[in-house]
Coordinates of C-alpha atoms in Angstrom, one line a residue:
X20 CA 211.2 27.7 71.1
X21 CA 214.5 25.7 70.3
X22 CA 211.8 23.2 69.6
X23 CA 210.3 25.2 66.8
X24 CA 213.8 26.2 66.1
X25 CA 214.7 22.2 65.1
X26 CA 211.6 22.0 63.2
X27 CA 211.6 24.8 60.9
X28 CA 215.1 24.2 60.2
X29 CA 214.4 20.4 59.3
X30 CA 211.4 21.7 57.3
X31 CA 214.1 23.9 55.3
X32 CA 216.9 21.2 54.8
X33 CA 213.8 19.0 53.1
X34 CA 212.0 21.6 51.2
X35 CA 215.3 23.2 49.8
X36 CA 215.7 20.2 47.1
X37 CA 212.2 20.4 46.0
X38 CA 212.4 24.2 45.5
X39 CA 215.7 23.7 43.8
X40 CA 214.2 21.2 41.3
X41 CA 211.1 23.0 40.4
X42 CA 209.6 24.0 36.8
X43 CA 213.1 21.7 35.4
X44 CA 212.6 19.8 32.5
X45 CA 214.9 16.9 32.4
X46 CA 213.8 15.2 29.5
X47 CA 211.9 16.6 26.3
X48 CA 209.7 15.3 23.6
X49 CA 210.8 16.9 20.6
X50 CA 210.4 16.5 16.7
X51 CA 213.0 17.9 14.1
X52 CA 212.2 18.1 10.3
X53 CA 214.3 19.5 7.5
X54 CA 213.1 20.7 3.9
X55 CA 214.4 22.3 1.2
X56 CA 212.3 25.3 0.4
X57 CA 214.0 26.9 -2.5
X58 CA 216.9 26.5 -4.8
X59 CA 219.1 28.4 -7.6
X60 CA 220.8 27.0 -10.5
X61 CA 223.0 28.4 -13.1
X62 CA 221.6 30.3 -15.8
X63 CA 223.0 28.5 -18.8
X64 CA 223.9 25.0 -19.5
X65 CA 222.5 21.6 -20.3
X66 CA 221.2 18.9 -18.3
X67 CA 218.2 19.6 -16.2
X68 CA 217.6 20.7 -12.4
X69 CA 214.8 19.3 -10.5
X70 CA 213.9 21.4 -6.6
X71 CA 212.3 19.0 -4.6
X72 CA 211.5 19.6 -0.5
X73 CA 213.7 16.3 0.2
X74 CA 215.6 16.6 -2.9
X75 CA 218.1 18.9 -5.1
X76 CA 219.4 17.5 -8.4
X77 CA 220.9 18.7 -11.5
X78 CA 222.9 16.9 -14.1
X79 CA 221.9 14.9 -17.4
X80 CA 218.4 14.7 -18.5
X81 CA 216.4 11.4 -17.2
X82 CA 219.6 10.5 -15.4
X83 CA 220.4 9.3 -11.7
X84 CA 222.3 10.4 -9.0
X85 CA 222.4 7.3 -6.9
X86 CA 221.8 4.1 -9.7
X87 CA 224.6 3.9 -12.4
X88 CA 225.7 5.4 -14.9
X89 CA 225.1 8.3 -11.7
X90 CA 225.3 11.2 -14.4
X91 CA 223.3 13.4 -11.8
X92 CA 224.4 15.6 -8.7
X93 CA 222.4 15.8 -5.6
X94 CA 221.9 17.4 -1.9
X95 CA 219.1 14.8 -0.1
X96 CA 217.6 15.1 3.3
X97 CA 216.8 12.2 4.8
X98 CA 215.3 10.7 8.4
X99 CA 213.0 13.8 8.4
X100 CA 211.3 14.3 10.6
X101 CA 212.8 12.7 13.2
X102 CA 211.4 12.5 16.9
X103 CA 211.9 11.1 20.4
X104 CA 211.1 11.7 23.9
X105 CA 215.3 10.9 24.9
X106 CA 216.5 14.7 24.6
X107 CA 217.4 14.8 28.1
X108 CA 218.6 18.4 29.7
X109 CA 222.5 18.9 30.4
X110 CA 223.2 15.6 28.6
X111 CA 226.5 15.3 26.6
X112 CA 224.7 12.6 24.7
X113 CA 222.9 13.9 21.6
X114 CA 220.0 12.6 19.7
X115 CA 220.2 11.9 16.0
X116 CA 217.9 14.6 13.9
X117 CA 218.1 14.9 10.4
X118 CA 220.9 14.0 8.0
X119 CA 221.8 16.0 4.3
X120 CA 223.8 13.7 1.5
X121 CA 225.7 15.3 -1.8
X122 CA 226.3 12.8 -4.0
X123 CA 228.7 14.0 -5.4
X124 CA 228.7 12.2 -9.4
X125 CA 230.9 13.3 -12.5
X126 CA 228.8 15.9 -14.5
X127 CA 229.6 16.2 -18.5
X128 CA 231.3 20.0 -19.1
X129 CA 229.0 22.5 -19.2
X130 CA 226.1 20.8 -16.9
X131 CA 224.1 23.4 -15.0
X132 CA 224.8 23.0 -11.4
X133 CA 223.5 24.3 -8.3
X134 CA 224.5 27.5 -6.6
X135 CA 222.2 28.2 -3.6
X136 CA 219.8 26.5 -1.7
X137 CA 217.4 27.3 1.5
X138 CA 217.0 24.6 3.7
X139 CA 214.3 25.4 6.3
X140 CA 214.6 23.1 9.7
X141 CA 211.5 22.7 12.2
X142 CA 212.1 22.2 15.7
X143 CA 209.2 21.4 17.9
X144 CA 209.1 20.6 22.0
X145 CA 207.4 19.5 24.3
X146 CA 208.2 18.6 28.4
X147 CA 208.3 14.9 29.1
X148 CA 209.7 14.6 32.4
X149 CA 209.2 15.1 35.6
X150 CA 205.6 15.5 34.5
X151 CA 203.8 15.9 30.8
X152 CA 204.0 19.7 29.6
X153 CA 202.6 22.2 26.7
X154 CA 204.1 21.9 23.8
X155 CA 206.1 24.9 23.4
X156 CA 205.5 27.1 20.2
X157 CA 206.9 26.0 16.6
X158 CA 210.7 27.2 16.4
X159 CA 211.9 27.9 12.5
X160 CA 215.3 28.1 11.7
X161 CA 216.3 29.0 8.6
X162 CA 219.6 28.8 6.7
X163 CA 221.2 30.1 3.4
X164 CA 223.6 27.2 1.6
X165 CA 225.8 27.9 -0.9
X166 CA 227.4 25.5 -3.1
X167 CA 230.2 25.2 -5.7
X168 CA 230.3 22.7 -8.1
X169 CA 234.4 22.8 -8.6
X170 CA 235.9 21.8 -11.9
X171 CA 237.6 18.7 -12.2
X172 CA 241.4 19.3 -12.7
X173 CA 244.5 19.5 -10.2
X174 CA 244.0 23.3 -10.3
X175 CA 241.7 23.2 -7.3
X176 CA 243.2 26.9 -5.8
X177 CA 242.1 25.3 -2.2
X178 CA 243.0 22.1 -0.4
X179 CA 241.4 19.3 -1.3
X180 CA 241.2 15.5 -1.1
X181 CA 239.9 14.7 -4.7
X182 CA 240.4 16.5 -7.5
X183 CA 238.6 19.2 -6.6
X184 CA 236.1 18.5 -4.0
X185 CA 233.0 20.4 -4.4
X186 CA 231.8 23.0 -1.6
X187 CA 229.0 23.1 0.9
X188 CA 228.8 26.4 2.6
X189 CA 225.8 27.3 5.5
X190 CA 225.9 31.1 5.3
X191 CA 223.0 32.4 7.0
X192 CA 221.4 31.1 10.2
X193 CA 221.9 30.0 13.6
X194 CA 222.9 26.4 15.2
X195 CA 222.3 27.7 18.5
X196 CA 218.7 29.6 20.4
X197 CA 217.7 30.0 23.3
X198 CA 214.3 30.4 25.3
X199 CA 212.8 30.8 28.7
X200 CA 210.5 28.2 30.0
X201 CA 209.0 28.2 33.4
X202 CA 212.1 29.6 35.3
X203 CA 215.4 28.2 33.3
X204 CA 216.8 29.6 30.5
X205 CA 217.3 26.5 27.6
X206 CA 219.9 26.6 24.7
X207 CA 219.0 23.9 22.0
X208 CA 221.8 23.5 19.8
X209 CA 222.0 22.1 16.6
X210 CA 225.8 19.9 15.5
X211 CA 226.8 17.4 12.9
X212 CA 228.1 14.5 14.5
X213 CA 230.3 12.7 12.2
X214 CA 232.8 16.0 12.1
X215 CA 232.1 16.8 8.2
X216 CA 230.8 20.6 9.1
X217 CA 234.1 22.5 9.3
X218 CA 235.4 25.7 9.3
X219 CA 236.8 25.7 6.0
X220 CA 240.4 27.8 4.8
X221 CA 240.0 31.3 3.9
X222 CA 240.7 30.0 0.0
X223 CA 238.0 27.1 0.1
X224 CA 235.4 29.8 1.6
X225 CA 236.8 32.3 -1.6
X226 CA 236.0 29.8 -3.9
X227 CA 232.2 29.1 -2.8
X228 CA 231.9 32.6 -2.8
X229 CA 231.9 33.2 1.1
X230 CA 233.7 35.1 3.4
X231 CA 236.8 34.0 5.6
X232 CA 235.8 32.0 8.3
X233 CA 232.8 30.1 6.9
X234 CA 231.5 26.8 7.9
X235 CA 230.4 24.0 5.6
X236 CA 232.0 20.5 4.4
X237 CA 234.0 19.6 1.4
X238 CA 233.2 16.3 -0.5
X239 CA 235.4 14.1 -2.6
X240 CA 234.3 13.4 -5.8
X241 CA 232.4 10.0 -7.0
X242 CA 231.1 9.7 -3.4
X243 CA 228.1 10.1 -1.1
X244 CA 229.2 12.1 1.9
X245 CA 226.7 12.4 4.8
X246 CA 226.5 14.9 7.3
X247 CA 224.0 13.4 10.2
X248 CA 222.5 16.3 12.5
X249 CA 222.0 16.2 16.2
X250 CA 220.3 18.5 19.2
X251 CA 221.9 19.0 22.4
X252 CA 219.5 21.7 25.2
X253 CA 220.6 23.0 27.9
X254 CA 219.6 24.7 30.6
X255 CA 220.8 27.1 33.7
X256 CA 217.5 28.9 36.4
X257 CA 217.1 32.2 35.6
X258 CA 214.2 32.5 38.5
X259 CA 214.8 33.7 42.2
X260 CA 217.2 31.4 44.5
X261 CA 215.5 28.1 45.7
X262 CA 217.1 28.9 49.6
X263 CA 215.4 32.3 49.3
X264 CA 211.5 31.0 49.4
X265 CA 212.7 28.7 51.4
X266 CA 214.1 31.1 53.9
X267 CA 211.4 32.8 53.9
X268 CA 209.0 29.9 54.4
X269 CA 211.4 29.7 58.1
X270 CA 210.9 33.4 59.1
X271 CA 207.5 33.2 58.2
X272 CA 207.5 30.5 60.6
X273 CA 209.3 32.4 63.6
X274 CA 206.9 35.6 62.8
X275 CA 203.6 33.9 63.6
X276 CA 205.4 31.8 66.9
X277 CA 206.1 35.6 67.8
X278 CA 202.7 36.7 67.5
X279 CA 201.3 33.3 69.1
X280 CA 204.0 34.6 72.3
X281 CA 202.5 38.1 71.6
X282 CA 199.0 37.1 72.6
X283 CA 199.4 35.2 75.7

């Protein structure tokens, strides 16, 4: 009997770490691609817009936005899509997605200029490690962006580092979802990494037109300003306790050396 005992508690003390370890993904293949799918302008003006899926411009007719005399406004996505197999569960370290520019040019007076755009970002999955998985199903996040072009004058009405930075505002959509897979619970979440996507003061928000509280970036006239996207996931179990099938594997154990006694 003590015998048994020893064995089916050795059995346990090995078994518990495999139990405990099961159905975790610790790293992912993943894929992340960003598009614009839609865009409005102001009514009246001159100049012309162009909506792209990659790029938004608006600003003098046959002009540029990044090759002087840079008479043209813009919001580009670039290093889309972007994928890996290094998106490693509970890591601090994030990988590099997509990134969205504004160059941010000098317009002549009365230029049309953008006032909302819908950025549409794909995010696909698939277990790597321990062992190859299913691709999980197509996630779709979509956001609303609105955007002030801000006159350019000391009477900005908001703090600013030019004069008058213009306004990037993400109103609609979530950085952060979750999903169950296999007995954990993941949260991917979406950040800018170079600290640009604020919450902004309750009179830069006013003057894009959002509410209190909003988040976007600011950028300084005659300048590019990147904001460069990354994906973090997470993950806690959600299934039952590893020590509880693995208590039970023990009593299992004692209940048949019972009937075995039983029997002789």
């Amino acid at each position: 009997m003590n015998r048994l005992l020893k064995t089916t508690a050795l059995a346990c003390a090995f078994m518990l770490p495999q139990f405990a370890q099961a159905g975790l993904v610790t790293q992912w293949e993943y894929e992340v691609a960003s598009e614009w799918t839609g865009a409005t302008y102001e009514a009246s003006g001159v100049g012309t817009t162009s909506t792209g899926s990659s790029v938004l411009s608006w600003g003098a007719t046959g002009g540029s936005y990044d090759t002087n005399p840079k008479n043209r406004s813009a919001l580009v996505i670039s290093d889309s899509p972007k994928s890996g197999t290094d998106l490693v569960t509970n890591s601090m370290a994030y990988v590099l997605t997509n990134v969205i520019t504004h160059f941010n040019n000098i317009l002549t007076g009365g230029t049309k200029s953008l006032e909302t755009a819908l950025l549409r970002t794909t995010l696909k999955l698939k277990p790597f490690l321990p062992v190859p998985g299913p691709a999980l199903p197509v996630k779709e996040l979509d956001f609303t962006i609105r955007f002030i072009e801000t006159p350019n004058d000391a009477n900005c009405g908001f703090d600013s580092t030019s004069n008058c930075d213009d306004i990037f505002v993400i109103e609609v959509g979530s950085l952060v979802n979750s999903f169950t897979y296999d007995g954990y619970k993941y949260t991917t979440s979406i950040i800018e990494t170079t600290a640009s996507l604020t919450g902004l003061s309750p009179a830069a928000c006013a003057e894009a037109g959002a509410l209190p509280g909003c988040l976007g970036f600011k950028t300084i006239e005659q300048a590019a300003t990147d904001a460069q996207f990354g994906l973090l996931i997470d993950a806690v179990e959600v299934s039952e306790p590893a020590g509880t099938a693995a208590l039970g594997l023990g009593l299992l154990s004692l209940f048949m050396y019972g009937r075995r006694r039983a029997g002789k």
